[in-house]
Tab-separated table of N, CA, C and O in Angstrom:
chain	number	residue	atom	x	y	z
A	1	MET	N	20.433	20.513	-1.205
A	1	MET	CA	21.383	21.727	-1.164
A	1	MET	C	20.926	22.389	-2.594
A	1	MET	O	21.152	21.965	-3.561
A	2	PRO	N	20.529	23.716	-2.361
A	2	PRO	CA	20.327	24.562	-3.460
A	2	PRO	C	21.220	24.705	-4.393
A	2	PRO	O	21.173	25.020	-5.744
A	3	ALA	N	22.549	25.093	-4.070
A	3	ALA	CA	23.631	25.539	-4.930
A	3	ALA	C	24.232	24.328	-5.680
A	3	ALA	O	24.182	23.175	-5.194
A	4	GLU	N	24.704	24.719	-6.857
A	4	GLU	CA	25.090	23.673	-7.760
A	4	GLU	C	26.567	23.578	-7.809
A	4	GLU	O	27.245	22.775	-8.185
A	5	ARG	N	27.258	24.656	-7.221
A	5	ARG	CA	28.847	24.532	-7.003
A	5	ARG	C	29.060	24.400	-5.460
A	5	ARG	O	28.467	24.682	-4.552
A	6	CYS	N	30.201	23.671	-5.197
A	6	CYS	CA	30.560	23.163	-3.916
A	6	CYS	C	31.202	24.561	-3.144
A	6	CYS	O	32.205	24.971	-3.923
A	7	PRO	N	31.046	24.816	-2.096
A	7	PRO	CA	31.648	25.878	-1.397
A	7	PRO	C	33.038	25.599	-1.042
A	7	PRO	O	33.806	26.343	-0.935
A	8	ALA	N	33.420	24.364	-0.902
A	8	ALA	CA	34.871	23.932	-0.511
A	8	ALA	C	35.796	23.944	-1.893
A	8	ALA	O	36.872	24.611	-1.767
A	9	CYS	N	35.501	23.395	-2.948
A	9	CYS	CA	36.299	23.321	-3.971
A	9	CYS	C	35.861	24.356	-5.169
A	9	CYS	O	36.623	24.643	-6.103
A	10	GLY	N	34.694	24.755	-5.110
A	10	GLY	CA	34.223	25.784	-6.093
A	10	GLY	C	33.928	25.224	-7.605
A	10	GLY	O	33.517	25.845	-8.357
A	11	LYS	N	33.839	23.763	-7.535
A	11	LYS	CA	33.508	23.071	-8.938
A	11	LYS	C	31.901	22.876	-8.989
A	11	LYS	O	31.346	22.619	-7.929
A	12	GLU	N	31.405	22.779	-9.999
A	12	GLU	CA	30.098	22.221	-10.329
A	12	GLU	C	29.956	20.871	-9.874
A	12	GLU	O	31.047	20.176	-10.258
A	13	THR	N	29.190	20.549	-9.105
A	13	THR	CA	29.040	19.149	-8.627
A	13	THR	C	27.758	18.643	-8.524
A	13	THR	O	26.653	19.359	-8.385
A	14	MET	N	27.603	17.367	-8.212
A	14	MET	CA	26.518	16.567	-7.827
A	14	MET	C	26.511	16.275	-6.329
A	14	MET	O	27.699	16.070	-5.891
A	15	TRP	N	25.509	16.149	-5.753
A	15	TRP	CA	25.515	15.809	-4.251
A	15	TRP	C	25.168	14.559	-3.909
A	15	TRP	O	24.088	13.812	-4.526
A	16	ILE	N	25.821	13.675	-3.144
A	16	ILE	CA	25.576	12.513	-2.786
A	16	ILE	C	24.910	12.545	-1.331
A	16	ILE	O	25.526	13.158	-0.310
A	17	ARG	N	23.851	12.009	-1.109
A	17	ARG	CA	23.102	11.859	0.104
A	17	ARG	C	23.416	10.760	0.723
A	17	ARG	O	22.990	9.543	0.259
A	18	GLU	N	24.090	10.543	1.911
A	18	GLU	CA	24.414	9.452	2.774
A	18	GLU	C	23.947	9.403	3.994
A	18	GLU	O	23.612	10.516	4.726
A	19	PRO	N	23.439	8.279	4.513
A	19	PRO	CA	23.017	8.168	5.865
A	19	PRO	C	24.049	8.330	7.020
A	19	PRO	O	25.124	8.090	6.845
A	20	ARG	N	23.497	8.970	8.066
A	20	ARG	CA	24.442	9.335	9.222
A	20	ARG	C	23.879	8.417	10.426
A	20	ARG	O	22.733	8.222	10.538
A	21	TYR	N	24.803	7.710	11.163
A	21	TYR	CA	24.695	6.726	12.069
A	21	TYR	C	25.086	7.233	13.367
A	21	TYR	O	26.230	7.691	13.329
A	22	GLU	N	24.569	6.922	14.538
A	22	GLU	CA	25.089	6.796	15.858
A	22	GLU	C	24.973	5.465	16.386
A	22	GLU	O	24.028	5.016	16.649
A	23	GLY	N	26.063	4.772	16.482
A	23	GLY	CA	26.096	3.320	16.596
A	23	GLY	C	25.406	2.592	15.631
A	23	GLY	O	25.910	2.795	14.538
A	24	PHE	N	24.386	1.835	15.823
A	24	PHE	CA	23.691	1.329	14.681
A	24	PHE	C	22.476	1.791	14.413
A	24	PHE	O	21.583	1.164	13.590
A	25	ARG	N	22.223	2.935	14.943
A	25	ARG	CA	20.886	3.557	14.797
A	25	ARG	C	21.068	4.884	13.662
A	25	ARG	O	21.928	5.423	13.839
A	26	ARG	N	20.220	4.942	12.701
A	26	ARG	CA	20.286	5.836	11.710
A	26	ARG	C	19.686	7.235	12.406
A	26	ARG	O	18.570	7.158	12.785
A	27	VAL	N	20.392	8.287	12.249
A	27	VAL	CA	19.787	9.628	12.843
A	27	VAL	C	19.557	10.412	11.828
A	27	VAL	O	19.105	11.787	12.279
A	28	GLY	N	19.915	10.501	10.477
A	28	GLY	CA	19.813	11.639	9.556
A	28	GLY	C	20.630	11.282	8.333
A	28	GLY	O	21.176	10.228	8.048
A	29	GLU	N	20.949	12.270	7.516
A	29	GLU	CA	21.616	12.217	6.292
A	29	GLU	C	22.600	13.299	6.235
A	29	GLU	O	22.513	14.198	6.742
A	30	VAL	N	23.825	13.057	5.473
A	30	VAL	CA	24.856	13.838	4.990
A	30	VAL	C	24.923	14.014	3.616
A	30	VAL	O	24.650	13.275	2.899
A	31	LEU	N	25.098	15.334	3.197
A	31	LEU	CA	25.450	15.711	1.882
A	31	LEU	C	26.822	15.759	1.502
A	31	LEU	O	27.622	16.499	2.375
A	32	ARG	N	27.341	15.077	0.645
A	32	ARG	CA	28.877	15.031	0.274
A	32	ARG	C	28.847	15.548	-1.332
A	32	ARG	O	28.203	15.154	-2.061
A	33	CYS	N	29.985	16.226	-1.477
A	33	CYS	CA	30.483	16.779	-2.820
A	33	CYS	C	31.039	15.718	-3.445
A	33	CYS	O	31.865	14.937	-2.885
A	34	THR	N	30.685	15.267	-4.710
A	34	THR	CA	31.282	14.170	-5.523
A	34	THR	C	32.465	14.584	-6.112
A	34	THR	O	33.326	13.545	-6.470
A	35	GLN	N	33.001	15.930	-6.270
A	35	GLN	CA	34.214	16.222	-6.615
A	35	GLN	C	35.299	16.210	-5.524
A	35	GLN	O	36.369	15.651	-5.818
A	36	CYS	N	35.211	16.563	-4.402
A	36	CYS	CA	36.176	16.703	-3.478
A	36	CYS	C	35.885	15.909	-1.974
A	36	CYS	O	36.773	15.698	-1.213
A	37	GLY	N	34.669	15.437	-2.062
A	37	GLY	CA	34.243	14.689	-0.842
A	37	GLY	C	33.804	15.728	0.458
A	37	GLY	O	33.798	15.012	1.435
A	38	TRP	N	33.766	16.956	0.161
A	38	TRP	CA	33.329	17.808	1.395
A	38	TRP	C	31.998	17.443	1.933
A	38	TRP	O	31.056	17.245	1.020
A	39	GLU	N	31.765	17.446	3.052
A	39	GLU	CA	30.701	17.281	3.792
A	39	GLU	C	29.971	18.565	4.328
A	39	GLU	O	30.686	19.323	4.938
A	40	ALA	N	28.746	18.564	3.862
A	40	ALA	CA	27.968	19.792	4.128
A	40	ALA	C	27.558	20.113	5.457
A	40	ALA	O	27.138	19.003	5.926
A	41	PRO	N	27.701	21.041	6.027
A	41	PRO	CA	27.390	21.219	7.404
A	41	PRO	C	25.787	21.110	7.590
A	41	PRO	O	25.094	21.328	6.532
A	42	ALA	N	25.124	20.656	8.755
A	42	ALA	CA	23.687	20.393	8.989
A	42	ALA	C	22.846	21.745	8.592
A	42	ALA	O	21.901	21.614	8.043
A	43	ASP	N	23.412	23.029	8.884
A	43	ASP	CA	22.692	24.177	8.518
A	43	ASP	C	22.607	24.497	6.911
A	43	ASP	O	21.551	25.034	6.554
A	44	LEU	N	23.369	23.758	6.152
A	44	LEU	CA	23.133	23.891	4.609
A	44	LEU	C	22.289	22.805	4.017
A	44	LEU	O	21.851	23.043	2.948
A	45	GLU	N	22.080	21.873	4.797
A	45	GLU	CA	21.155	20.827	4.363
A	45	GLU	C	19.634	21.163	4.121
A	45	GLU	O	19.324	22.101	5.028
A	46	ASP	N	19.010	20.695	3.109
A	46	ASP	CA	17.763	20.934	2.900
A	46	ASP	C	17.046	19.693	3.470
A	46	ASP	O	16.910	18.802	2.657
A	47	ASP	N	16.167	19.732	4.448
A	47	ASP	CA	15.534	18.383	4.944
A	47	ASP	C	14.215	18.387	4.496
A	47	ASP	O	13.436	17.330	4.683
A	48	SER	N	13.717	19.234	3.659
A	48	SER	CA	12.438	19.028	2.789
A	48	SER	C	12.441	17.868	1.820
A	48	SER	O	13.457	17.504	1.279
A	49	PRO	N	11.400	17.117	1.788
A	49	PRO	CA	11.213	15.995	0.800
A	49	PRO	C	11.392	16.616	-0.658
A	49	PRO	O	11.064	17.773	-0.814
A	50	PRO	N	11.929	15.827	-1.539
A	50	PRO	CA	12.206	16.401	-2.815
A	50	PRO	C	10.869	16.503	-3.563
A	50	PRO	O	10.020	15.722	-3.369
A	51	ARG	N	10.778	17.731	-4.156
A	51	ARG	CA	9.473	18.028	-4.980
A	51	ARG	C	9.477	17.186	-6.297
A	51	ARG	O	10.487	17.130	-6.976
A	52	ARG	N	8.321	16.774	-6.471
A	52	ARG	CA	8.083	15.986	-7.750
A	52	ARG	C	7.234	16.735	-8.759
A	52	ARG	O	6.342	17.501	-8.017
A	53	PRO	N	7.456	16.799	-9.985
A	53	PRO	CA	6.649	17.589	-10.820
A	53	PRO	C	5.240	17.090	-10.935
A	53	PRO	O	5.116	15.895	-10.765
A	54	SER	N	4.260	17.976	-10.813
A	54	SER	CA	2.827	17.589	-10.975
A	54	SER	C	2.358	17.901	-12.346
A	54	SER	O	2.074	18.810	-12.821
A	55	ILE	N	2.478	16.514	-13.026
A	55	ILE	CA	1.916	16.739	-14.402
A	55	ILE	C	0.388	16.229	-14.565
A	55	ILE	O	-0.165	16.565	-15.570
A	56	PHE	N	-0.199	15.734	-13.336
A	56	PHE	CA	-1.489	15.111	-13.661
A	56	PHE	C	-2.341	15.868	-12.381
A	56	PHE	O	-1.708	16.121	-11.366
A	57	SER	N	-3.603	16.138	-12.685
A	57	SER	CA	-4.442	16.672	-11.592
A	57	SER	C	-5.395	15.495	-11.164
A	57	SER	O	-5.376	14.503	-11.632
A	58	GLU	N	-6.122	15.856	-10.183
A	58	GLU	CA	-7.155	14.872	-9.603
A	58	GLU	C	-8.017	14.516	-10.686
A	58	GLU	O	-8.731	13.384	-10.687
A	59	GLU	N	-8.375	15.599	-11.544
A	59	GLU	CA	-9.477	15.096	-12.666
A	59	GLU	C	-8.901	14.100	-13.617
A	59	GLU	O	-9.583	13.466	-14.274
A	60	ASP	N	-7.546	13.859	-13.884
A	60	ASP	CA	-6.846	12.933	-14.549
A	60	ASP	C	-6.857	11.527	-14.034
A	60	ASP	O	-6.699	10.568	-14.830
A	61	ARG	N	-7.107	11.402	-12.639
A	61	ARG	CA	-7.151	9.969	-12.222
A	61	ARG	C	-8.340	9.221	-12.630
A	61	ARG	O	-9.560	9.771	-12.653
A	62	PRO	N	-8.177	7.966	-12.917
A	62	PRO	CA	-9.385	7.187	-13.393
A	62	PRO	C	-10.279	6.837	-12.189
A	62	PRO	O	-10.006	6.858	-11.021
A	63	THR	N	-11.563	6.696	-12.641
A	63	THR	CA	-12.342	6.313	-11.515
A	63	THR	C	-12.314	5.027	-11.177
A	63	THR	O	-12.112	4.167	-12.045
A	64	PRO	N	-12.436	4.456	-9.878
A	64	PRO	CA	-12.204	3.130	-9.413
A	64	PRO	C	-13.460	2.206	-10.058
A	64	PRO	O	-14.499	2.697	-10.179
A	65	PRO	N	-13.041	0.992	-10.508
A	65	PRO	CA	-14.077	0.229	-11.031
A	65	PRO	C	-15.003	-0.397	-10.172
A	65	PRO	O	-14.727	-0.513	-8.804
A	66	ARG	N	-16.271	-0.416	-10.414
A	66	ARG	CA	-17.132	-1.045	-9.618
A	66	ARG	C	-17.629	-2.512	-10.128
A	66	ARG	O	-18.064	-2.520	-11.085
A	67	LEU	N	-17.230	-3.462	-9.387
A	67	LEU	CA	-17.494	-4.789	-9.658
A	67	LEU	C	-18.784	-5.323	-9.585
A	67	LEU	O	-19.247	-6.006	-10.329
A	68	PHE	N	-19.423	-4.852	-8.444
A	68	PHE	CA	-20.754	-5.519	-8.239
A	68	PHE	C	-21.753	-4.272	-8.199
A	68	PHE	O	-22.461	-3.919	-7.107
A	69	ALA	N	-21.959	-3.657	-9.208
A	69	ALA	CA	-22.821	-2.658	-9.487
A	69	ALA	C	-24.174	-2.938	-9.168
A	69	ALA	O	-24.807	-3.759	-9.935
A	70	ASP	N	-24.891	-2.291	-8.259
A	70	ASP	CA	-26.385	-2.587	-8.080
A	70	ASP	C	-26.634	-4.127	-7.696
A	70	ASP	O	-27.946	-4.436	-7.890
A	71	GLU	N	-25.766	-4.684	-7.276
A	71	GLU	CA	-26.098	-6.144	-6.825
A	71	GLU	C	-26.325	-6.368	-5.444
A	71	GLU	O	-26.777	-7.526	-5.000
A	72	GLY	N	-25.703	-5.571	-4.562
A	72	GLY	CA	-25.591	-5.782	-3.089
A	72	GLY	C	-24.520	-6.787	-2.789
A	72	GLY	O	-23.721	-7.012	-3.643
A	73	PRO	N	-24.635	-7.399	-1.712
A	73	PRO	CA	-23.459	-8.243	-1.264
A	73	PRO	C	-23.615	-9.611	-2.020
A	73	PRO	O	-24.604	-10.041	-2.532
A	74	PRO	N	-22.483	-10.233	-2.277
A	74	PRO	CA	-22.324	-11.437	-3.184
A	74	PRO	C	-23.146	-12.442	-2.539
A	74	PRO	O	-23.401	-12.727	-1.426
A	75	ARG	N	-23.762	-13.409	-3.555
A	75	ARG	CA	-24.625	-14.551	-3.128
A	75	ARG	C	-23.961	-15.614	-2.922
A	75	ARG	O	-24.004	-16.670	-3.932
A	76	VAL	N	-22.923	-15.843	-1.885
A	76	VAL	CA	-22.121	-16.909	-1.901
A	76	VAL	C	-22.537	-17.738	-0.879
A	76	VAL	O	-23.278	-17.212	0.110
A	77	CYS	N	-22.168	-19.105	-0.611
A	77	CYS	CA	-22.523	-20.012	0.424
A	77	CYS	C	-22.335	-19.708	1.726
A	77	CYS	O	-23.150	-19.848	2.629
A	78	ARG	N	-21.268	-18.739	1.945
A	78	ARG	CA	-20.957	-18.297	3.269
A	78	ARG	C	-22.080	-17.425	3.974
A	78	ARG	O	-22.127	-17.324	5.175
A	79	ARG	N	-22.847	-16.784	3.215
A	79	ARG	CA	-23.895	-15.902	3.498
A	79	ARG	C	-25.243	-16.520	3.453
A	79	ARG	O	-26.118	-15.778	3.848
A	80	CYS	N	-25.426	-17.774	3.129
A	80	CYS	CA	-26.712	-18.472	2.993
A	80	CYS	C	-27.054	-19.192	4.195
A	80	CYS	O	-26.212	-19.551	5.139
A	81	ARG	N	-28.326	-19.300	4.437
A	81	ARG	CA	-28.837	-19.715	5.881
A	81	ARG	C	-28.657	-21.286	5.838
A	81	ARG	O	-28.904	-21.827	6.826
A	82	HIS	N	-28.406	-22.119	4.684
A	82	HIS	CA	-28.209	-23.446	4.680
A	82	HIS	C	-26.812	-24.019	4.833
A	82	HIS	O	-26.531	-25.034	5.001
A	83	TYR	N	-25.805	-22.831	4.934
A	83	TYR	CA	-24.453	-23.110	5.121
A	83	TYR	C	-24.171	-23.633	6.409
A	83	TYR	O	-24.519	-22.892	7.298
A	84	VAL	N	-23.654	-24.673	6.611
A	84	VAL	CA	-23.224	-25.336	7.936
A	84	VAL	C	-21.758	-25.392	7.996
A	84	VAL	O	-20.994	-26.057	7.232
A	85	ILE	N	-21.235	-24.957	9.167
A	85	ILE	CA	-19.817	-25.046	9.467
A	85	ILE	C	-19.418	-26.021	10.544
A	85	ILE	O	-20.237	-25.964	11.571
A	86	HIS	N	-18.729	-27.155	10.264
A	86	HIS	CA	-18.434	-28.139	11.154
A	86	HIS	C	-16.851	-28.241	11.218
A	86	HIS	O	-16.242	-27.803	10.300
A	87	PRO	N	-16.325	-28.725	12.310
A	87	PRO	CA	-14.706	-28.657	12.446
A	87	PRO	C	-14.125	-29.362	11.473
A	87	PRO	O	-13.180	-29.100	11.035
A	88	PHE	N	-14.850	-30.408	10.871
A	88	PHE	CA	-14.092	-31.151	9.813
A	88	PHE	C	-14.499	-31.111	8.424
A	88	PHE	O	-14.082	-31.393	7.535
A	89	ARG	N	-15.688	-30.345	8.187
A	89	ARG	CA	-16.273	-30.032	6.925
A	89	ARG	C	-17.286	-29.005	6.913
A	89	ARG	O	-17.772	-28.570	7.915
A	90	GLN	N	-17.511	-28.389	5.669
A	90	GLN	CA	-18.425	-27.366	5.356
A	90	GLN	C	-19.548	-27.959	4.537
A	90	GLN	O	-18.948	-28.569	3.483
A	91	TRP	N	-20.823	-27.894	4.717
A	91	TRP	CA	-21.704	-28.517	3.884
A	91	TRP	C	-22.906	-27.605	3.848
A	91	TRP	O	-23.276	-26.728	4.600
A	92	CYS	N	-23.817	-27.800	2.839
A	92	CYS	CA	-24.964	-27.341	2.519
A	92	CYS	C	-26.109	-28.270	3.013
A	92	CYS	O	-26.210	-29.278	2.567
A	93	ALA	N	-26.892	-27.715	3.935
A	93	ALA	CA	-27.910	-28.506	4.646
A	93	ALA	C	-29.210	-28.690	3.555
A	93	ALA	O	-29.979	-29.691	3.694
A	94	ARG	N	-29.342	-27.812	2.748
A	94	ARG	CA	-30.391	-27.897	1.688
A	94	ARG	C	-30.113	-29.063	0.682
A	94	ARG	O	-30.808	-29.857	0.342
A	95	HIS	N	-28.858	-29.151	0.167
A	95	HIS	CA	-28.567	-30.188	-0.769
A	95	HIS	C	-27.826	-31.287	-0.213
A	95	HIS	O	-27.695	-32.318	-0.971
A	96	GLY	N	-27.411	-31.259	1.000
A	96	GLY	CA	-26.827	-32.308	1.629
A	96	GLY	C	-25.385	-32.708	1.124
A	96	GLY	O	-25.052	-34.047	0.860
A	97	ARG	N	-24.508	-31.661	0.407
A	97	ARG	CA	-23.264	-31.978	-0.167
A	97	ARG	C	-22.223	-31.010	0.516
A	97	ARG	O	-22.600	-30.116	1.077
A	98	ASP	N	-21.008	-31.529	0.426
A	98	ASP	CA	-19.993	-30.674	0.847
A	98	ASP	C	-19.997	-29.395	-0.180
A	98	ASP	O	-20.190	-29.559	-1.216
A	99	THR	N	-19.520	-28.259	0.580
A	99	THR	CA	-19.370	-27.001	-0.166
A	99	THR	C	-18.202	-26.242	0.350
A	99	THR	O	-17.745	-26.536	1.385
A	100	ASP	N	-17.956	-25.252	-0.343
A	100	ASP	CA	-16.958	-24.220	0.063
A	100	ASP	C	-17.595	-22.754	0.297
A	100	ASP	O	-18.756	-22.480	-0.181
A	101	ALA	N	-16.921	-21.895	1.139
A	101	ALA	CA	-17.600	-20.688	1.539
A	101	ALA	C	-17.869	-19.780	0.222
A	101	ALA	O	-18.773	-18.933	0.374
A	102	THR	N	-16.969	-20.034	-0.798
A	102	THR	CA	-17.260	-19.118	-1.839
A	102	THR	C	-17.944	-19.656	-3.058
A	102	THR	O	-18.125	-19.156	-4.127
A	103	ASP	N	-18.432	-20.810	-2.744
A	103	ASP	CA	-19.469	-21.455	-3.730
A	103	ASP	C	-20.821	-20.735	-3.811
A	103	ASP	O	-21.253	-20.001	-3.029
A	104	THR	N	-21.479	-20.799	-5.058
A	104	THR	CA	-22.858	-20.181	-5.196
A	104	THR	C	-23.782	-21.208	-5.674
A	104	THR	O	-23.212	-22.250	-6.335
A	105	CYS	N	-25.021	-20.908	-5.653
A	105	CYS	CA	-26.085	-21.767	-6.046
A	105	CYS	C	-27.312	-21.034	-6.363
A	105	CYS	O	-27.478	-19.928	-5.885
A	106	ALA	N	-28.270	-21.664	-7.000
A	106	ALA	CA	-29.398	-20.772	-7.331
A	106	ALA	C	-30.592	-20.845	-6.320
A	106	ALA	O	-31.351	-20.027	-6.176
A	107	ASP	N	-30.354	-21.752	-5.170
A	107	ASP	CA	-31.314	-21.578	-4.076
A	107	ASP	C	-30.707	-20.935	-2.808
A	107	ASP	O	-30.966	-21.117	-1.703
A	108	PHE	N	-30.075	-19.898	-3.160
A	108	PHE	CA	-29.511	-19.075	-2.112
A	108	PHE	C	-30.594	-18.338	-1.248
A	108	PHE	O	-31.463	-17.795	-1.832
A	109	GLU	N	-30.484	-18.411	0.087
A	109	GLU	CA	-31.507	-17.605	1.005
A	109	GLU	C	-30.509	-16.829	1.837
A	109	GLU	O	-29.677	-17.557	2.530
A	110	GLU	N	-30.812	-15.542	2.159
A	110	GLU	CA	-29.835	-14.620	3.020
A	110	GLU	C	-29.869	-15.153	4.440
A	110	GLU	O	-31.170	-15.604	4.852
A	111	ALA	N	-28.952	-15.362	5.086
A	111	ALA	CA	-28.783	-15.717	6.410
A	111	ALA	C	-29.587	-14.731	7.282
A	111	ALA	O	-29.236	-13.602	7.279
A	112	ARG	N	-30.255	-15.137	8.106
A	112	ARG	CA	-30.905	-14.099	9.205
A	112	ARG	C	-29.935	-13.987	10.207
A	112	ARG	O	-29.193	-14.796	10.752
A	113	SER	N	-29.841	-12.481	10.773
A	113	SER	CA	-28.864	-12.143	11.832
A	113	SER	C	-29.660	-12.606	13.135
A	113	SER	O	-30.730	-12.637	13.230
A	114	SER	N	-28.565	-12.924	14.083
A	114	SER	CA	-29.140	-13.390	15.400
A	114	SER	C	-29.400	-12.308	16.188
A	114	SER	O	-29.644	-12.374	17.575
A	115	GLY	N	-29.163	-10.903	15.759
A	115	GLY	CA	-29.507	-9.844	16.660
A	115	GLY	C	-30.883	-9.321	16.585
A	115	GLY	O	-31.832	-8.896	16.799
């Protein structure tokens, strides 16, 4: 509501925004005067979202960090051709040991696509 004075009591006031319900469903909001409790009619309410001051421009936003610059996809066991998934364990066929999908090693070979 743009006015600072309440139309009912004429005093300078702050407005309380309260939810309006029909049964258990929220259907809107009501503005109330903090001085006298007068409820503003629907035609006086401003349904536009509150404007926030714009103190920063798009140029002020930081650039997102690049974690793997010029490296390509990570060289993890999950992407290796020697990585074997079994219902009870995950293991490396090249080294013959248990491994996790996020492990890495120097003998990484990119898995070939089946397509």
